CSV table of C-alpha atoms in Angstrom, one decimal:
chain,number,residue,atom,x,y,z
Q,1418,MET,CA,156.3,124.7,96.4
Q,1419,ILE,CA,152.9,122.6,96.8
Q,1420,ASN,CA,152.2,119.9,99.3
Q,1421,VAL,CA,149.9,117.0,98.1
Q,1422,ALA,CA,148.3,113.7,99.1
Q,1423,VAL,CA,146.6,111.2,97.1
Q,1424,CYS,CA,144.1,108.7,99.0
Q,1425,ASP,CA,142.6,106.0,97.0
Q,1426,ASP,CA,142.5,102.3,97.8
Q,1427,GLU,CA,143.1,101.2,94.2
Q,1428,VAL,CA,146.7,101.2,93.6
Q,1429,SER,CA,146.3,101.9,89.7
Q,1430,GLU,CA,144.1,105.0,90.9
Q,1431,ILE,CA,146.9,106.2,92.6
Q,1432,GLU,CA,149.2,105.9,89.7
Q,1433,LYS,CA,147.3,107.6,87.0
Q,1434,LEU,CA,146.6,110.6,89.0
Q,1435,GLU,CA,150.3,110.9,90.3
Q,1436,GLY,CA,151.2,110.4,86.9
Q,1437,ILE,CA,149.1,113.5,85.6
Q,1438,LEU,CA,150.0,115.6,88.4
Q,1439,GLU,CA,153.4,115.1,87.4
Q,1440,SER,CA,153.3,115.9,84.1
Q,1441,ILE,CA,151.3,119.0,85.2
Q,1442,SER,CA,153.7,120.3,87.3
Q,1443,GLU,CA,156.8,119.7,85.2
Q,1444,LYS,CA,154.9,121.3,82.0
Q,1445,HIS,CA,154.0,124.7,84.3
Q,1446,GLY,CA,157.3,124.8,86.2
Q,1447,ILE,CA,155.3,124.0,89.8
Q,1448,HIS,CA,157.4,122.3,92.6
Q,1449,MET,CA,155.4,119.8,94.1
Q,1450,GLU,CA,156.0,117.1,96.9
Q,1451,MET,CA,153.5,114.3,96.7
Q,1452,GLU,CA,152.8,111.5,98.7
Q,1453,ASP,CA,150.1,109.0,98.5
Q,1454,PHE,CA,148.0,106.4,100.6
Q,1455,ILE,CA,145.9,103.4,99.9
Q,1456,CYS,CA,143.6,104.1,103.1
Q,1457,GLY,CA,142.4,107.1,105.0
Q,1458,GLU,CA,143.3,105.4,108.2
Q,1459,LYS,CA,146.9,105.8,106.7
Q,1460,LEU,CA,146.6,109.5,105.3
Q,1461,LEU,CA,145.3,110.6,108.9
Q,1462,GLU,CA,147.8,108.6,111.0
Q,1463,ARG,CA,150.5,110.5,108.8
Q,1464,MET,CA,148.7,114.1,109.0
Q,1465,ILE,CA,148.9,113.4,113.6
Q,1466,THR,CA,152.0,111.4,114.1
Q,1467,SER,CA,154.5,113.8,111.6
Q,1468,ASN,CA,152.1,117.1,111.8
Q,1469,ILE,CA,152.4,117.8,108.5
Q,1470,ARG,CA,150.4,119.8,106.5
Q,1471,TYR,CA,149.1,119.6,103.0
Q,1472,ASP,CA,147.7,122.2,100.7
Q,1473,LEU,CA,145.7,119.7,98.8
Q,1474,ILE,CA,144.3,116.6,99.2
Q,1475,PHE,CA,142.9,113.9,96.3
Q,1476,LEU,CA,140.3,111.6,98.3
Q,1477,ASP,CA,138.6,109.0,96.8
Q,1478,ILE,CA,134.9,108.5,98.5
Q,1479,GLU,CA,134.1,104.9,98.1
Q,1480,MET,CA,136.7,103.3,99.9
Q,1481,LYS,CA,136.7,100.1,102.3
Q,1482,HIS,CA,136.7,100.3,105.8
Q,1483,LEU,CA,136.9,104.5,106.6
Q,1484,ASP,CA,135.4,106.0,103.3
Q,1485,GLY,CA,136.2,109.3,101.9
Q,1486,LEU,CA,133.3,111.1,103.8
Q,1487,ASP,CA,134.5,109.9,107.3
Q,1488,THR,CA,138.1,110.3,106.5
Q,1489,ALA,CA,137.5,114.0,105.4
Q,1490,LYS,CA,135.4,114.8,108.5
Q,1491,GLN,CA,138.8,113.9,110.9
Q,1492,ILE,CA,140.6,115.8,108.1
Q,1493,ARG,CA,139.0,118.9,109.0
Q,1494,GLU,CA,139.0,118.6,112.9
Q,1495,LEU,CA,143.2,118.5,111.9
Q,1496,ASP,CA,143.2,121.1,109.4
Q,1497,GLU,CA,140.4,123.6,108.4
Q,1498,GLN,CA,142.4,125.0,105.4
Q,1499,VAL,CA,144.0,122.0,102.9
Q,1500,TYR,CA,141.9,122.2,99.8
Q,1501,LEU,CA,140.1,118.7,99.6
Q,1502,ILE,CA,139.1,117.4,95.9
Q,1503,TYR,CA,137.0,114.4,96.0
Q,1504,VAL,CA,137.7,111.7,92.9
Q,1505,THR,CA,134.4,109.8,92.6
Q,1506,GLY,CA,132.2,108.1,90.2
Q,1507,PHE,CA,128.9,109.0,91.8
Q,1508,GLU,CA,127.4,112.6,91.7
Q,1509,SER,CA,125.0,111.6,94.6
Q,1510,TYR,CA,127.9,112.4,97.2
Q,1511,ALA,CA,127.8,116.0,96.4
Q,1512,LEU,CA,124.9,117.3,99.1
Q,1513,LYS,CA,126.4,115.1,102.1
Q,1514,ALA,CA,130.0,115.9,101.3
Q,1515,TYR,CA,129.8,119.6,101.0
Q,1516,GLU,CA,129.6,119.6,104.9
Q,1517,VAL,CA,133.6,119.0,105.0
Q,1518,HIS,CA,134.2,122.1,102.4
Q,1519,PRO,CA,135.4,120.1,99.3
Q,1520,TYR,CA,137.4,122.3,96.9
Q,1521,HIS,CA,135.8,120.4,93.8
Q,1522,PHE,CA,134.3,116.9,92.6
Q,1523,ILE,CA,136.3,115.3,90.0
Q,1524,LEU,CA,134.3,112.6,88.6
Q,1525,LYS,CA,136.1,109.3,87.3
Q,1526,PRO,CA,137.0,108.1,84.8
Q,1527,VAL,CA,139.5,111.2,85.3
Q,1528,SER,CA,140.8,113.5,82.5
Q,1529,VAL,CA,144.1,115.3,82.3
Q,1530,LYS,CA,142.2,118.2,81.1
Q,1531,THR,CA,140.0,118.3,84.1
Q,1532,ILE,CA,142.8,117.6,86.7
Q,1533,GLU,CA,145.0,120.3,85.1
Q,1534,LYS,CA,142.0,122.9,85.2
Q,1535,CYS,CA,141.6,122.0,88.4
Q,1536,PHE,CA,145.2,121.8,90.3
Q,1537,LEU,CA,146.3,125.3,88.7
Q,1538,LYS,CA,143.2,126.8,90.2
Q,1539,VAL,CA,144.6,125.4,93.7
Q,1540,CYS,CA,147.9,126.9,92.9
Q,1541,GLU,CA,146.3,130.3,92.1
Q,1542,ASN,CA,144.3,130.3,95.1
Q,1543,ILE,CA,146.8,129.3,97.3
Q,1544,ALA,CA,148.7,132.4,96.5
Q,1545,LEU,CA,145.8,134.8,96.5
Q,1546,ASP,CA,145.0,133.4,100.0
Q,1547,ALA,CA,148.2,135.2,101.0
Q,1548,SER,CA,146.4,138.5,100.7
Q,1549,TYR,CA,145.5,140.9,103.2
Q,1550,TYR,CA,142.5,142.8,104.8
Q,1551,GLU,CA,143.8,146.5,105.7
Q,1552,TYR,CA,142.3,148.6,108.1
Q,1553,GLN,CA,143.2,151.5,110.3
Q,1554,TYR,CA,142.4,151.7,114.3
Q,1555,LYS,CA,143.5,154.5,116.7
Q,1556,LYS,CA,145.9,155.9,114.1
Q,1557,GLU,CA,147.5,152.2,113.6
Q,1558,TYR,CA,147.3,150.3,110.2
Q,1559,TYR,CA,146.6,146.5,110.6
Q,1560,LYS,CA,146.7,143.7,108.1
Q,1561,LEU,CA,144.7,140.5,108.7
Q,1562,PRO,CA,144.9,137.2,106.3
Q,1563,ILE,CA,141.9,137.1,104.2
Q,1564,SER,CA,141.6,133.2,104.3
Q,1565,ASP,CA,142.0,133.3,108.1
Q,1566,ILE,CA,139.0,135.6,108.2
Q,1567,MET,CA,135.6,133.5,109.8
Q,1568,LEU,CA,133.5,136.2,110.4
Q,1569,PHE,CA,132.8,140.3,110.4
Q,1570,GLU,CA,130.2,141.1,113.1
Q,1571,SER,CA,128.7,144.5,113.5
Q,1572,ASP,CA,128.0,145.8,116.8
Q,1573,LYS,CA,126.5,149.2,116.5
Q,1574,ARG,CA,129.2,151.3,114.8
Q,1575,ARG,CA,131.9,148.6,115.7
Q,1576,ILE,CA,133.1,145.6,113.5
Q,1577,ASN,CA,134.5,142.8,115.1
Q,1578,ILE,CA,136.9,140.4,113.1
Q,1579,TYR,CA,137.0,136.8,114.0
Q,1580,LEU,CA,139.7,134.6,113.2
Q,1581,ALA,CA,140.3,131.1,112.8
Q,1582,ASP,CA,142.6,130.9,115.3
Q,1583,GLY,CA,140.2,132.4,118.3
Q,1584,SER,CA,141.6,136.1,117.9
Q,1585,VAL,CA,139.2,139.1,117.4
Q,1586,TYR,CA,140.1,142.4,116.3
Q,1587,THR,CA,137.7,145.5,116.6
Q,1588,TYR,CA,137.8,148.8,114.6
Q,1589,TYR,CA,134.8,151.6,113.2
Q,1590,ASP,CA,133.3,150.7,109.9
Q,1591,ARG,CA,129.8,149.7,107.9
Q,1592,LEU,CA,129.6,146.4,107.3
Q,1593,SER,CA,128.1,147.2,104.2
Q,1594,LEU,CA,131.3,148.8,103.0
Q,1595,ILE,CA,133.1,145.7,104.3
Q,1596,GLU,CA,130.9,143.4,102.1
Q,1597,GLU,CA,131.4,145.4,99.0
Q,1598,LYS,CA,135.2,145.4,99.6
Q,1599,MET,CA,135.0,141.3,99.6
Q,1600,LYS,CA,133.0,141.0,96.5
Q,1601,ASN,CA,136.2,141.8,94.5
Q,1602,ARG,CA,137.9,138.7,96.2
Q,1603,THR,CA,138.2,135.0,95.2
Q,1604,VAL,CA,136.9,134.2,98.5
Q,1605,ASP,CA,133.3,133.6,99.4
Q,1606,PHE,CA,131.8,135.7,102.3
Q,1607,TRP,CA,128.2,135.6,102.7
Q,1608,ARG,CA,126.2,138.4,104.2
Q,1609,ILE,CA,123.7,136.1,106.6
Q,1610,HIS,CA,122.2,138.9,108.7
Q,1611,GLN,CA,122.4,142.6,109.0
Q,1612,SER,CA,125.0,142.5,111.5
Q,1613,TYR,CA,127.0,139.1,110.2
Q,1614,LEU,CA,129.4,138.8,107.2
Q,1615,ILE,CA,130.8,135.3,107.1
Q,1616,GLN,CA,133.2,133.4,105.0
Q,1617,ALA,CA,131.5,130.4,103.4
Q,1618,LYS,CA,134.4,127.8,103.8
Q,1619,TYR,CA,133.9,128.2,107.7
Q,1620,ILE,CA,130.5,126.9,108.0
Q,1621,ARG,CA,130.5,123.6,109.5
Q,1622,HIS,CA,126.5,123.2,108.9
Q,1623,LYS,CA,123.8,124.9,107.3
Q,1624,ALA,CA,120.0,124.9,108.6
Q,1625,PHE,CA,116.9,126.8,107.1
Q,1626,ASP,CA,117.3,129.6,109.4
Q,1627,TYR,CA,120.9,129.2,110.9
Q,1628,VAL,CA,124.8,128.2,110.5
Q,1629,VAL,CA,126.9,126.9,112.7
Q,1630,LEU,CA,130.7,128.0,112.2
Q,1631,THR,CA,133.9,125.6,112.5
Q,1632,ASN,CA,134.1,127.2,115.8
Q,1633,GLY,CA,130.9,125.9,117.1
Q,1634,ARG,CA,129.3,129.4,117.0
Q,1635,GLN,CA,125.5,129.3,115.6
Q,1636,LEU,CA,124.4,132.3,113.7
Q,1637,TYR,CA,120.8,133.1,112.9
Q,1638,ILE,CA,120.2,133.7,108.9
Q,1639,SER,CA,117.5,136.6,108.7
Q,1640,GLU,CA,114.2,135.8,107.1
Q,1641,LYS,CA,114.6,138.1,104.2
Q,1642,ARG,CA,118.1,136.7,103.2
Q,1643,ARG,CA,116.8,132.8,103.7
Q,1644,LYS,CA,116.2,132.5,100.0
Q,1645,GLU,CA,119.7,134.1,98.8
Q,1646,ILE,CA,121.6,132.5,101.1
Q,1647,ASN,CA,120.3,128.9,100.0
Q,1648,GLU,CA,120.6,129.9,96.4
Q,1649,GLN,CA,124.2,130.6,97.4
Q,1650,TYR,CA,125.0,127.5,99.1
Q,1651,LEU,CA,123.4,125.3,96.3
Q,1652,LYS,CA,125.3,127.2,93.7
Q,1653,ALA,CA,128.4,126.3,95.9
Q,1654,ILE,CA,128.0,123.0,95.5
Q,1655,GLU,CA,127.1,123.0,91.7
Q,1656,ARG,CA,130.6,124.6,91.6
Q,1657,GLN,CA,132.4,121.7,93.2
Q,1658,PHE,CA,131.9,120.1,89.7
Q,1659,ILE,CA,134.4,120.7,86.8
Q,1660,GLU,CA,133.1,120.1,83.6
């Protein structure tokens, strides 16, 4: 099952999007639960008071009072994992909105083809997010959810694995080998330094020579990797738009 929320201050837009989503889920046999909200405040109130977790949120940017950008910032404080899809009439929001890690931008007026492509990809990613990173340490085997891995850190011959919940695991390996393994995954891991391999969705802020992760930790981007990381960052923004 996929749990979906639609937030837009225009009822007609909500009804249109919900109709498309219901048709797509029925067509592909996807069990979906859906709720709608006419403002960001109502959505946030629901998430806080009910402790509900959505898999996917469609969010309008141009809303009265609390707009989609500010709503998304507060959503990220509650849930780092939820897929955010902006539905907007303006491409100019892309760079600013990337700070809250939207999965995609869909331009109004929305089309069935675009919504279907995006929705099915999210469903596929949710299934893939259940995959694990496996390693051995002291003759014991471990499996960690890849979606929860924030950072691989190399410390001499040791690798420290930092998870989103604050836990840390250590074993012996080479960061270059881990980087190669992660290239075959659908998630984005970026080698920003000889010692750091980070998962892109956990970047809260990116500057020219450093990034800040969602746990507040600041990591240096090595000089020789700055150009490459900046290109990856810009490409990630461009990918937010579906043709």
